mmCIF file of C-alpha atoms in Angstrom:
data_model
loop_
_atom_site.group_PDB
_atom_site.id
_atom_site.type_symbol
_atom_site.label_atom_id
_atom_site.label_comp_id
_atom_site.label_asym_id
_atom_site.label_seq_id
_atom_site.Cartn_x
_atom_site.Cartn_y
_atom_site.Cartn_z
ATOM 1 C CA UNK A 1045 135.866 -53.106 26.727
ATOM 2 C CA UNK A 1046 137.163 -55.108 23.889
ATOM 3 C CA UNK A 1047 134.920 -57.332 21.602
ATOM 4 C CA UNK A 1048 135.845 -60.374 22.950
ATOM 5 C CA UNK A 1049 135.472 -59.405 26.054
ATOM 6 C CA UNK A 1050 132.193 -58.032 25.471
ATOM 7 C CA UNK A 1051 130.978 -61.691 23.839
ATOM 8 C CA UNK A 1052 132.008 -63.177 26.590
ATOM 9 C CA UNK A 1053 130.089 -61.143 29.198
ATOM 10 C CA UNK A 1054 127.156 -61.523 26.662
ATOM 11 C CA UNK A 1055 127.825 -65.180 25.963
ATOM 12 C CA UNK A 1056 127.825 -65.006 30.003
ATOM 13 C CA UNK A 1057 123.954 -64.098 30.395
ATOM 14 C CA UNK A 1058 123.410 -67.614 28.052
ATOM 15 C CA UNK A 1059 125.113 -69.985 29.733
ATOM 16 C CA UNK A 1060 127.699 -70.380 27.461
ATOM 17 C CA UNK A 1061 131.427 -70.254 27.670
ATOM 18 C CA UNK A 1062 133.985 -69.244 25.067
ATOM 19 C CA UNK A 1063 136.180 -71.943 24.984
ATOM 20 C CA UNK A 1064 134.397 -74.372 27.453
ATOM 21 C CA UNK A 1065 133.874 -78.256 27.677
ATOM 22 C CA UNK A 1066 129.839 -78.150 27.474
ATOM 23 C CA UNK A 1067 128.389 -79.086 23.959
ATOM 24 C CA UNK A 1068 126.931 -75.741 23.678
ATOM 25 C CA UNK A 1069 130.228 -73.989 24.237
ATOM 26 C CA UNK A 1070 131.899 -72.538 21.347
ATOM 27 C CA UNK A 1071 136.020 -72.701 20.121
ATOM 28 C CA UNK A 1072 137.213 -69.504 18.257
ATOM 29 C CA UNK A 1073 139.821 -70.170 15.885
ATOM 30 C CA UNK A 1074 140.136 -67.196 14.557
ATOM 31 C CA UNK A 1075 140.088 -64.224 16.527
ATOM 32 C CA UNK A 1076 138.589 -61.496 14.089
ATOM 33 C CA UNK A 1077 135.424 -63.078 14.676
ATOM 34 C CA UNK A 1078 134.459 -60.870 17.740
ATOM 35 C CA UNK A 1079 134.756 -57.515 15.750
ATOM 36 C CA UNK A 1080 133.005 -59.283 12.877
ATOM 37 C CA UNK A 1081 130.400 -59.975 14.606
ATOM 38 C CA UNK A 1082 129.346 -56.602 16.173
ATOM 39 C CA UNK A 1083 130.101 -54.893 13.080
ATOM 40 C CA UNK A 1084 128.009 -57.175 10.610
ATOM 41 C CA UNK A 1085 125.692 -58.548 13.420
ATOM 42 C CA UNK A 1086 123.835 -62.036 12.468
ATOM 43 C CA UNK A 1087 125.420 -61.803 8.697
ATOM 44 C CA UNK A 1088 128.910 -61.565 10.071
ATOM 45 C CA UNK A 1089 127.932 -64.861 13.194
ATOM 46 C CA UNK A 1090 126.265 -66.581 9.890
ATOM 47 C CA UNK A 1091 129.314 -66.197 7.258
ATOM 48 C CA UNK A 1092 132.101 -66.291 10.088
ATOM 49 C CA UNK A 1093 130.763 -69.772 11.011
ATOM 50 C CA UNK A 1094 130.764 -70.966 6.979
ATOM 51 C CA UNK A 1095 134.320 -69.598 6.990
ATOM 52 C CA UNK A 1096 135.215 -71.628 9.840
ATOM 53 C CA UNK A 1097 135.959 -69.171 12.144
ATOM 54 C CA UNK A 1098 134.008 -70.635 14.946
ATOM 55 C CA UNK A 1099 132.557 -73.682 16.078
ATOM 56 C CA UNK A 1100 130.287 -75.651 18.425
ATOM 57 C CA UNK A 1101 129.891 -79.268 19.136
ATOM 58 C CA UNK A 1102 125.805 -79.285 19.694
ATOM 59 C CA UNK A 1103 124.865 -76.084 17.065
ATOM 60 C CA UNK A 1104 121.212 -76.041 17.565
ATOM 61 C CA UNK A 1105 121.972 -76.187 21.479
ATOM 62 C CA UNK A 1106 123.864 -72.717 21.270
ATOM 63 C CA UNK A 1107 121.004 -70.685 19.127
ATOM 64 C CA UNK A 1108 118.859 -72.415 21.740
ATOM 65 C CA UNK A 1109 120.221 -70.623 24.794
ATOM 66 C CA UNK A 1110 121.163 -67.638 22.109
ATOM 67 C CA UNK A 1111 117.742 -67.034 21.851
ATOM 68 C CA UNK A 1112 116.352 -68.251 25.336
ATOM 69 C CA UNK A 1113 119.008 -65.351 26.814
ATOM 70 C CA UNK A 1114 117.591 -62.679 23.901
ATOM 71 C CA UNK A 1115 121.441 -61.853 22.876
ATOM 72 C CA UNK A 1116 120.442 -60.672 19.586
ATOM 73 C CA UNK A 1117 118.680 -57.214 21.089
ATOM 74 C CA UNK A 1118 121.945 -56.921 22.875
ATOM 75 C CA UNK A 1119 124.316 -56.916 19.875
ATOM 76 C CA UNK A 1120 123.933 -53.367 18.908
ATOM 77 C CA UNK A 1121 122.199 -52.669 15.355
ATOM 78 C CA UNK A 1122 124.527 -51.635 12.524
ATOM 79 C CA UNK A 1123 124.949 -50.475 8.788
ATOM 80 C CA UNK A 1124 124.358 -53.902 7.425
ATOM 81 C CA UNK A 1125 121.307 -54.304 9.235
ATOM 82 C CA UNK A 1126 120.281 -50.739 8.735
ATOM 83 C CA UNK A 1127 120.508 -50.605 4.946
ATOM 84 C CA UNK A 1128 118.558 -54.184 4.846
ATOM 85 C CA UNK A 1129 115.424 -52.471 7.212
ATOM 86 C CA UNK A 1130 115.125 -49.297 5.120
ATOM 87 C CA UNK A 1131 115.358 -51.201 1.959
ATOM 88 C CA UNK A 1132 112.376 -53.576 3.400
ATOM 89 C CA UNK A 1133 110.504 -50.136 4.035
ATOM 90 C CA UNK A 1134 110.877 -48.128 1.241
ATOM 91 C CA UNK A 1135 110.665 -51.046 -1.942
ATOM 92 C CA UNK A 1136 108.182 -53.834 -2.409
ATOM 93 C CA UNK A 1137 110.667 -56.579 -1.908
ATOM 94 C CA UNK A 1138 108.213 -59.545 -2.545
ATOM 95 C CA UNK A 1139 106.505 -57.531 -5.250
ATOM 96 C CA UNK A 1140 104.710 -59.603 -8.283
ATOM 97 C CA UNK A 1141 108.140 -58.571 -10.648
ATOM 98 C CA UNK A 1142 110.148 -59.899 -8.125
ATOM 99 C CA UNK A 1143 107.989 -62.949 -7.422
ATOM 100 C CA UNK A 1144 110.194 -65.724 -9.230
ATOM 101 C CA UNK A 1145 113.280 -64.214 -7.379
ATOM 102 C CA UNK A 1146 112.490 -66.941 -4.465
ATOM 103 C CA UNK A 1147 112.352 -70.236 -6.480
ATOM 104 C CA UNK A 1148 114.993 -68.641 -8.492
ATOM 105 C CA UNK A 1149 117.586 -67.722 -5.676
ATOM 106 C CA UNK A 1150 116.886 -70.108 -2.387
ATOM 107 C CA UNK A 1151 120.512 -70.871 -2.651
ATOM 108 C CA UNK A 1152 120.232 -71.817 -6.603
ATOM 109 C CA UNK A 1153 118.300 -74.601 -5.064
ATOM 110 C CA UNK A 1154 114.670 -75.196 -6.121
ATOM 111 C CA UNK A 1155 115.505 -75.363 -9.827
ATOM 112 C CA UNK A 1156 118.639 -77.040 -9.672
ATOM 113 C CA UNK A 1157 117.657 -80.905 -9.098
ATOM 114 C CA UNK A 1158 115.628 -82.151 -6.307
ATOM 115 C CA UNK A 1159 118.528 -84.426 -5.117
ATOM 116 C CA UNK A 1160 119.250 -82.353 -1.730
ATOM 117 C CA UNK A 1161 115.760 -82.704 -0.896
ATOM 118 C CA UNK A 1162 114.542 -86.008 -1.472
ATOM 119 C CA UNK A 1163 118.013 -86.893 0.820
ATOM 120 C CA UNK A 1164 116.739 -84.704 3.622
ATOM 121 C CA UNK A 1165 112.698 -84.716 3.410
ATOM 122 C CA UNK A 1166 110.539 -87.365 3.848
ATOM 123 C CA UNK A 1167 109.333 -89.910 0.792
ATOM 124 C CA UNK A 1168 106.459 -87.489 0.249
ATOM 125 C CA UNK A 1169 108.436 -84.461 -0.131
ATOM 126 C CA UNK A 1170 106.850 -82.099 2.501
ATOM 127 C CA UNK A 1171 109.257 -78.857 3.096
ATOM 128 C CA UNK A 1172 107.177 -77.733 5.879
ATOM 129 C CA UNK A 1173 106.296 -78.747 9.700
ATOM 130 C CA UNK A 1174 105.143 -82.648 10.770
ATOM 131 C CA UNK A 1175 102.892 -83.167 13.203
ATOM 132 C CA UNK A 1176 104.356 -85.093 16.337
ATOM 133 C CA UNK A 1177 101.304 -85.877 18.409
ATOM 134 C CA UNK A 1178 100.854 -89.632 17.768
ATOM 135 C CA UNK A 1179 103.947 -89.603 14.979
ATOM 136 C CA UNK A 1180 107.017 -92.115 15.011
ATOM 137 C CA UNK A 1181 109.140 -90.788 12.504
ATOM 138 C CA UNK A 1182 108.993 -88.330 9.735
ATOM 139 C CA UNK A 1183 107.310 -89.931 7.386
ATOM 140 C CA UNK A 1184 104.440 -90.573 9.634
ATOM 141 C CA UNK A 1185 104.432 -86.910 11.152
ATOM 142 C CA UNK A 1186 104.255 -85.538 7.663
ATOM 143 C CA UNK A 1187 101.439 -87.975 6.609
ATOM 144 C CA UNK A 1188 99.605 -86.862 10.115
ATOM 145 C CA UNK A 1189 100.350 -83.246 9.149
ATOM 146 C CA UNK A 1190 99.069 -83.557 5.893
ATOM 147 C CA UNK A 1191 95.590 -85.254 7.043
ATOM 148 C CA UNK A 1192 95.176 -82.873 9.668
ATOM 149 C CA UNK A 1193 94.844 -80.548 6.756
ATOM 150 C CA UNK A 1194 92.402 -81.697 5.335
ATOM 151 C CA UNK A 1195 90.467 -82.685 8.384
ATOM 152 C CA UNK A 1196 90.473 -78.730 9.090
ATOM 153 C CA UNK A 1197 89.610 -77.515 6.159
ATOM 154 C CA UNK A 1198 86.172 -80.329 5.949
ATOM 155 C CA UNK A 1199 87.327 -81.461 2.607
ATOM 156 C CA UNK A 1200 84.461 -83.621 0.881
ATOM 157 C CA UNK A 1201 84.642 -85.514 -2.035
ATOM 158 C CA UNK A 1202 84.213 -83.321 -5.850
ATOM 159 C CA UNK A 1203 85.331 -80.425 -3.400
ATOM 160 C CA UNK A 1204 87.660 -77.871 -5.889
ATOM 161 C CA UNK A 1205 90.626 -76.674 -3.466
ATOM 162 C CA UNK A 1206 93.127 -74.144 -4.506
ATOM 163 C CA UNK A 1207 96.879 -75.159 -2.741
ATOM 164 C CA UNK A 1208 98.690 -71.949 -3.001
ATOM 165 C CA UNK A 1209 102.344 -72.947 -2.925
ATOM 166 C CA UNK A 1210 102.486 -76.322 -3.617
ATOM 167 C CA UNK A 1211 105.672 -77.620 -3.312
ATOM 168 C CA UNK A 1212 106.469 -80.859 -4.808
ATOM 169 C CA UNK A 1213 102.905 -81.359 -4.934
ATOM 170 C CA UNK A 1214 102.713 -83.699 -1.654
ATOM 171 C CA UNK A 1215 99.365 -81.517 0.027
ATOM 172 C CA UNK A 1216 97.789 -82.082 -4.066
ATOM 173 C CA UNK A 1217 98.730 -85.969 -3.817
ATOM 174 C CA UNK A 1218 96.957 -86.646 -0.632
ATOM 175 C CA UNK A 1219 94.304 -84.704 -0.720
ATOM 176 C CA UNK A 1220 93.065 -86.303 -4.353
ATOM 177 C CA UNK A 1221 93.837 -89.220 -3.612
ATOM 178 C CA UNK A 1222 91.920 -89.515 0.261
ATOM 179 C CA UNK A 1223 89.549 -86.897 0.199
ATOM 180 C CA UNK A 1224 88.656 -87.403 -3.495
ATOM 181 C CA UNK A 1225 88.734 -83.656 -4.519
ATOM 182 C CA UNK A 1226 89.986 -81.599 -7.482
ATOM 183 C CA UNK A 1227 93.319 -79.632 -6.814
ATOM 184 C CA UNK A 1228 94.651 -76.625 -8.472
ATOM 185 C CA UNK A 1229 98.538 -76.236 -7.387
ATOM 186 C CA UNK A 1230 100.419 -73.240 -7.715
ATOM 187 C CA UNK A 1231 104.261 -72.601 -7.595
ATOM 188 C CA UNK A 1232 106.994 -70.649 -8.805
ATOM 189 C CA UNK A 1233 109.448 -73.168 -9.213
ATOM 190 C CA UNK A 1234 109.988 -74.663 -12.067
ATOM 191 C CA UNK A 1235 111.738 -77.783 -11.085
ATOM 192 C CA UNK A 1236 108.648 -78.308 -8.219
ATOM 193 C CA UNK A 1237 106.001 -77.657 -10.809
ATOM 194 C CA UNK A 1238 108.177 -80.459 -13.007
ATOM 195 C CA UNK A 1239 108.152 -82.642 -10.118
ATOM 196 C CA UNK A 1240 103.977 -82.376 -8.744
ATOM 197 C CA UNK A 1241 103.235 -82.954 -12.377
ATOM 198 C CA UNK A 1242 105.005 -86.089 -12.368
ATOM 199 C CA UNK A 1243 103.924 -87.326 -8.340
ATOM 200 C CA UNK A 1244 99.717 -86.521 -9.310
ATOM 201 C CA UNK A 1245 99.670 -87.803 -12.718
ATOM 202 C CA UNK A 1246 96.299 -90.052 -13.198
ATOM 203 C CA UNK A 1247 95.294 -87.469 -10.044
ATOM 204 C CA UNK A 1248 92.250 -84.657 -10.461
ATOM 205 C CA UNK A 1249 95.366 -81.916 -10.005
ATOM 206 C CA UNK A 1250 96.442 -79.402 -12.362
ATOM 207 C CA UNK A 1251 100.206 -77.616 -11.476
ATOM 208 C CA UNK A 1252 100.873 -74.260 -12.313
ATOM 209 C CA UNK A 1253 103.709 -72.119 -12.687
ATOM 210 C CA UNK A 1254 102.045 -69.138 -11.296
ATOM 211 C CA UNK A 1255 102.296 -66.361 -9.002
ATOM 212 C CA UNK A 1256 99.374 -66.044 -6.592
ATOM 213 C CA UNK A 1257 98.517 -63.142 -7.644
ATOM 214 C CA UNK A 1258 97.392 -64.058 -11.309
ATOM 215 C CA UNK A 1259 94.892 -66.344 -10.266
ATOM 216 C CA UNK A 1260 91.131 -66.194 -11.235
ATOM 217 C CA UNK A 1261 88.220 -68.691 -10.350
ATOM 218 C CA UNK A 1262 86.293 -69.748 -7.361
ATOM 219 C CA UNK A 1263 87.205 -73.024 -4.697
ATOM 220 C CA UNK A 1264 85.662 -74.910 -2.455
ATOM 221 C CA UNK A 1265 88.677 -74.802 -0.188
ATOM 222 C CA UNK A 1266 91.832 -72.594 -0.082
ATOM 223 C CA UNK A 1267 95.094 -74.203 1.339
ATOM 224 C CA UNK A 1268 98.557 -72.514 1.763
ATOM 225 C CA UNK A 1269 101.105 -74.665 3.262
ATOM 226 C CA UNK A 1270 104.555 -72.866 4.407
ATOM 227 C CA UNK A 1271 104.212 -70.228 1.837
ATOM 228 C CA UNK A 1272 103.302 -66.896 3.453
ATOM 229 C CA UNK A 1273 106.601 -66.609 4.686
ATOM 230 C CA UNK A 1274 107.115 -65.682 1.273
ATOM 231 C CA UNK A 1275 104.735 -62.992 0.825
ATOM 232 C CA UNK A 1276 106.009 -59.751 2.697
ATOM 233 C CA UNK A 1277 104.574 -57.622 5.101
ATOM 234 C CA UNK A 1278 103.146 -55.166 2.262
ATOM 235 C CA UNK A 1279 101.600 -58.065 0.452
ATOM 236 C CA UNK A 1280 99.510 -59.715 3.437
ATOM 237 C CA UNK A 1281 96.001 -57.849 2.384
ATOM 238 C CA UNK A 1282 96.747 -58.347 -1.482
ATOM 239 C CA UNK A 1283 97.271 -62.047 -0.508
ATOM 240 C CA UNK A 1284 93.743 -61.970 2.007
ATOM 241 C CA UNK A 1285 92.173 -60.191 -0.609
ATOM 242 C CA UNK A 1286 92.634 -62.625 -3.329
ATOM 243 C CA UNK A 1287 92.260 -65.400 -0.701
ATOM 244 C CA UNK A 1288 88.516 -64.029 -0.302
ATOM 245 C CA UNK A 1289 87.565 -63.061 -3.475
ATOM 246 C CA UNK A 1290 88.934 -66.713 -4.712
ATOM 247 C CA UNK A 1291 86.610 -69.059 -1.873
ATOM 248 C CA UNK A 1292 83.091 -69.489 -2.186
ATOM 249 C CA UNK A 1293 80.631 -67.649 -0.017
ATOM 250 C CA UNK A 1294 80.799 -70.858 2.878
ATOM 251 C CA UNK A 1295 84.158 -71.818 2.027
ATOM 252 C CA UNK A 1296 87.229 -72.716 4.209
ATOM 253 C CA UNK A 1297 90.966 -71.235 4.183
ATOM 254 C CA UNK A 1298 93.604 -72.714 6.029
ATOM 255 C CA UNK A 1299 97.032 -70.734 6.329
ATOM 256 C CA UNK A 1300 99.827 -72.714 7.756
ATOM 257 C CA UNK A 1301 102.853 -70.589 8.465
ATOM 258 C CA UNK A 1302 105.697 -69.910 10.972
ATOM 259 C CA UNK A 1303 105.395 -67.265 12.873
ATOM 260 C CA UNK A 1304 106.973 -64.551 15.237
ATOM 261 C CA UNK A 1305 106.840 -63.466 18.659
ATOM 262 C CA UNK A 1306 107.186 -59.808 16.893
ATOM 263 C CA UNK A 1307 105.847 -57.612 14.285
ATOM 264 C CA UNK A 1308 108.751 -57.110 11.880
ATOM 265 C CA UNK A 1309 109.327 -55.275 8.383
ATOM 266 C CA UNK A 1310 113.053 -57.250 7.509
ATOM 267 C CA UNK A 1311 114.004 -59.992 7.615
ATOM 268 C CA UNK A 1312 117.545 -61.843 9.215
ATOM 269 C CA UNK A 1313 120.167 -60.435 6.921
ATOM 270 C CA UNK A 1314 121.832 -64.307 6.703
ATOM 271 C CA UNK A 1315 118.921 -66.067 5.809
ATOM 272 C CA UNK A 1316 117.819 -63.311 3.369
ATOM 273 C CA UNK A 1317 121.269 -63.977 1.631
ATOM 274 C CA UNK A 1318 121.727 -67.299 1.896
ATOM 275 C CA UNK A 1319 118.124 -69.470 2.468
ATOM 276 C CA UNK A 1320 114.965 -67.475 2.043
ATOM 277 C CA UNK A 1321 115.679 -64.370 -0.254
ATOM 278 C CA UNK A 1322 112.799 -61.860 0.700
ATOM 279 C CA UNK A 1323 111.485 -64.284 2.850
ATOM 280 C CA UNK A 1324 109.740 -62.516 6.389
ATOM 281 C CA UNK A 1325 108.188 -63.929 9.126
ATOM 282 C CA UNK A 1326 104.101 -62.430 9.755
ATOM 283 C CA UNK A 1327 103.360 -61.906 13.335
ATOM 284 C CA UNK A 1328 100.053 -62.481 14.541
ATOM 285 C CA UNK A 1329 98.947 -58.683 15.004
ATOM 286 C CA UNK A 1330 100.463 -58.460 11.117
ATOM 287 C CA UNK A 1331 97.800 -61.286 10.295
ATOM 288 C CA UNK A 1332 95.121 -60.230 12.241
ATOM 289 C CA UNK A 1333 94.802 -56.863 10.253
ATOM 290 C CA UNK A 1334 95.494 -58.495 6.892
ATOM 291 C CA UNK A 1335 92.151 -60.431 7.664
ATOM 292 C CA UNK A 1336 89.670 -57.745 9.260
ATOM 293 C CA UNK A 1337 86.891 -57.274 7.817
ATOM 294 C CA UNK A 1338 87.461 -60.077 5.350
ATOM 295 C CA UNK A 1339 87.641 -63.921 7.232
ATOM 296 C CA UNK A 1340 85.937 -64.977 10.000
ATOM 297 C CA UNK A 1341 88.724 -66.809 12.298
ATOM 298 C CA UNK A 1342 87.690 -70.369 13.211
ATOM 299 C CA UNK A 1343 90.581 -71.967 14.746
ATOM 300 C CA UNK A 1344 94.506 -70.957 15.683
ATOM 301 C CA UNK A 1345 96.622 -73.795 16.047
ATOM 302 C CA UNK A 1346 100.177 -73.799 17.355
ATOM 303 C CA UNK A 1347 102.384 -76.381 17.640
ATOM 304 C CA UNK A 1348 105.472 -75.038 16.969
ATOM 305 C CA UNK A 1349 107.583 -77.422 19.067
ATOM 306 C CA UNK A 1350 107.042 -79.850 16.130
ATOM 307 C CA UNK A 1351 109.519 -77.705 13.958
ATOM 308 C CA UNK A 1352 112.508 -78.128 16.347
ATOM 309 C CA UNK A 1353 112.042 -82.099 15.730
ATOM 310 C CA UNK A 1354 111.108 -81.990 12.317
ATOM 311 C CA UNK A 1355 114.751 -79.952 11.499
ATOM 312 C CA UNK A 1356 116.395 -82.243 13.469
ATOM 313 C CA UNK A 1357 115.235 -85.053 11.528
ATOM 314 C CA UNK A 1358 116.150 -83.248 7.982
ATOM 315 C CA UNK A 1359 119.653 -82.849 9.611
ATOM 316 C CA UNK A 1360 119.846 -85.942 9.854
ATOM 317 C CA UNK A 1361 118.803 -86.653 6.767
ATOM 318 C CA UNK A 1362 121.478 -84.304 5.537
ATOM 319 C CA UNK A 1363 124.426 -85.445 7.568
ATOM 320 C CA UNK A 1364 123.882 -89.220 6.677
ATOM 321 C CA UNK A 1365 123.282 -88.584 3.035
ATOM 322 C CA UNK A 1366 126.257 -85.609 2.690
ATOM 323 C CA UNK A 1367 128.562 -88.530 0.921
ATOM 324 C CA UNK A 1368 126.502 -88.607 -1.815
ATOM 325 C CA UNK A 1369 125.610 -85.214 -2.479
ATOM 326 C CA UNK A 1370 129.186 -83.693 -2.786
ATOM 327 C CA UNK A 1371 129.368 -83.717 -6.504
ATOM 328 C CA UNK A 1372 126.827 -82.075 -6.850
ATOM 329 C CA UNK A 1373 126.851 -79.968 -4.095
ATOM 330 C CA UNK A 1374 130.153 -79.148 -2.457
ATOM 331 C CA UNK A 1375 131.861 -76.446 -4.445
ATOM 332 C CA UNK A 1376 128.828 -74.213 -4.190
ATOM 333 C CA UNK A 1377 128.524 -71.398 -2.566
ATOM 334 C CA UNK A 1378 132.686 -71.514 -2.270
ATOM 335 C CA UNK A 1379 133.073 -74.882 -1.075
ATOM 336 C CA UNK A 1380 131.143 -73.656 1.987
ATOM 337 C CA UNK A 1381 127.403 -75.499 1.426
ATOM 338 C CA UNK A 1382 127.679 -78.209 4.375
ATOM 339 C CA UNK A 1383 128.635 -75.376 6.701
ATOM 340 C CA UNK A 1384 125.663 -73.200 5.376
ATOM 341 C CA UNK A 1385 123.604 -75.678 5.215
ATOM 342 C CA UNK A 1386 124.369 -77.525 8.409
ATOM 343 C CA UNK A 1387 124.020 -73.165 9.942
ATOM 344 C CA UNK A 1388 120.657 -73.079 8.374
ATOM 345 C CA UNK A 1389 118.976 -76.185 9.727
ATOM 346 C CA UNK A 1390 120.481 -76.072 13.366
ATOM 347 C CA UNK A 1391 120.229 -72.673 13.823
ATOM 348 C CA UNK A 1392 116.764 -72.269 12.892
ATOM 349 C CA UNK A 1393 116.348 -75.638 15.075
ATOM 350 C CA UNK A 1394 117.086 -73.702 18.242
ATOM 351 C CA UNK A 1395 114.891 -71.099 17.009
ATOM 352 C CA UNK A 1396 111.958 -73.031 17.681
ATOM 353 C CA UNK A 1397 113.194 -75.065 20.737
ATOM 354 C CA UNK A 1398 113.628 -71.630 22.533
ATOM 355 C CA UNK A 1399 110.133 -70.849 21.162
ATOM 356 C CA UNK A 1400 111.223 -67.507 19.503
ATOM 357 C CA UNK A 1401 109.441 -68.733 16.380
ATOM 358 C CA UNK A 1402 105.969 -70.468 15.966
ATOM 359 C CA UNK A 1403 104.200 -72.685 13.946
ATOM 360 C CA UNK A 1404 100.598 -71.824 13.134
ATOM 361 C CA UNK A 1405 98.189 -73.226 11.278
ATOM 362 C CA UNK A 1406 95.185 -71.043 10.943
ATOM 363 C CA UNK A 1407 91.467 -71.592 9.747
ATOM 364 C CA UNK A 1408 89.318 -69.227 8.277
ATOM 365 C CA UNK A 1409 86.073 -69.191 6.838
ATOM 366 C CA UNK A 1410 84.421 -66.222 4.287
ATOM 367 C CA UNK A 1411 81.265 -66.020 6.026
ATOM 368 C CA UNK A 1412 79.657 -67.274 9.699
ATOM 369 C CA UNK A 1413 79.473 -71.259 9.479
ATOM 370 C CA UNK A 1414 76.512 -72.920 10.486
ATOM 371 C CA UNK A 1415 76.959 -74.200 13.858
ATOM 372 C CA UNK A 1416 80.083 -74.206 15.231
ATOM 373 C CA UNK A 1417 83.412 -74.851 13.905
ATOM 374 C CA UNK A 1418 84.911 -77.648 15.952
ATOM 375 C CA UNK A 1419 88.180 -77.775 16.277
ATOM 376 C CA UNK A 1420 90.645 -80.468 15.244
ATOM 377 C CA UNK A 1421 94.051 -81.341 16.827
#
């Protein structure tokens, strides 16, 4: 069976033809794609796409019925892959030497200017999941998301709360400023830490250019908001560990993270090269045993729906403000950013819509509460 024939008979099992009329149908232009593809497996889809070897009309629509029909355990593994999983087992790839590696190498794009992402986030800067429940638009589901938070987590005024992985300093902002507590941020970014300075000055919050694993003290509250995606399946009871030994005895830790269906040791070859270098997705038996013995678990949110409409608004964001960010944005990556970029956001889109990836947010508390822990949603 040739390779084309064999995507099509795969393709088949989706829905989806090669060549078809449907929005989720994809045109090959050039026909080395098929071979690429099986040999280099989701690299070779991710970088034949950027090269414009392929195309679809309604991107996030195909990974949705990609992953929906499970065709990834179908395209058989290979050396690319292979040398990427043993690589994840053998070396600490999210190790505290290689901790700056992520703010340093997300695509040359923390540290560069913030310009992509105050285009495609919303005015408060919040690279993570909205909350759609009662939300209009993105700036509303991020504001929801971001009170939710602290709703969770109980904060009460002169509380001290530790946000590991602040961002642009949007959870430090809103927190100070509504709840009245003390902040500590931490990031690895430079041009973030820059940034959270500047957003929370006049604010109780102090930004630091630190890797989790340096810090000392004792909070109220612990907060991590879209970071532990970051931290690596060898790290997860180093990062509960310090969690614990940070939080006071009836203190409160809320971990919001996305999440997979599967316990995994690599992660997706593209988005390892191209978006999230060392980045890997924690499953929920992976998170369990990182907390045993340590947390008590109060609550386990999901509402990972929320992601699929929160990427479709930052592609939005992206498409409508592309015109402006060519300068400074169009010859990287060899001319082929809006492709990538445009792969990355869609793609991962789908990813949620067919529910192969979660979003959790997850409370836990160092010792028993008194009472109950009720819930918030």
């Amino acid at each position: 069976m040739s390779s084309k024939h064999h995507a099509q008979t795969l393709l088949k099992k989706a829905g989806i033809t090669i060549g078809g009329d449907k929005p989720y149908d994809i045109i090959v232009s050039d026909e080395r794609f098929y071979n690429r593809v099986f040999s280099q497996g989701s690299l070779g889809l991710g970088e034949a796409y950027m090269e414009g070897w392929w195309d679809v009309k309604e991107l996030d629509q195909f990974f949705a019925k990609v992953f929906s029909a499970e065709l990834e355990k179908e395209v058989r593994r290979n050396a690319t892959i292979l040398i990427h999983t043993i690589k994840a087992k053998f070396f600490n790839r999210q190790s505290a030497t290689r901790a700056f590696q992520v703010g340093e190498e997300h695509t040359d794009l923390y540290d560069i200017g913030n310009d992509l992402y105050r285009a495609m986030l919303d005015t408060r800067m919040v690279y993570s999941c909205g909350y759609w429940k009662r939300a209009q638009d993105l700036d509303e589901a991020q504001e929801h998301k971001l009170d939710l938070v602290c709703r969770k987590l109980q904060l009460k005024k002169g509380e001290r709360v530790l946000d590991i992985g602040c961002g642009w300093g949007s959870f430090a902002k809103y927190a100070a400023e509504n709840y009245g507590v003390e902040v500590v941020g931490i990031t690895i970014s430079k041009e973030q830490a820059h940034y959270a300075r500047e957003v929370c000055k006049g604010l109780a919050v102090k930004i630091l250019l630190e890797d989790y694993r340096k810090m000392k003290g004792e909070y109220d509250k612990i907060v991590s908001i879209g970071m532990f995606e970051h931290v690596g399946y060898k790290n997860y009871h180093t990062f509960m560990h310090l969690a614990h030994s940070l939080l006071k005895p009836k203190g409160l830790f809320l971990l919001h993270t996305i999440g997979s269906k599967r316990s995994v040791t690599s992660t997706d070859p593209w988005i390892n090269k191209y978006i999230f270098p060392n980045g890997m997705l924690p499953s929920i038996k992976q998170i369990g045993a990182s907390i045993e013995q340590k947390f008590v678990m109060e609550d386990w949110h999901n509402f990972g729906a929320d992601y699929d409409t929160t990427l479709m608004h930052w592609f939005k964001n992206f498409e409508t403000h592309w015109e402006k960010l060519i300068p400074e944005y169009e010859r990287r990556v060899g001319g082929m950013f809006y492709r990538m970029w445009k792969y990355y956001l869609l793609a991962s889109a789908g990813s949620f819509r067919a529910r192969r990836n979660q979003l959790w947010q997850v409370v836990l508390s160092k010792s028993p509460q008194e009472g109950r822990y009720d819930a918030v949603r």
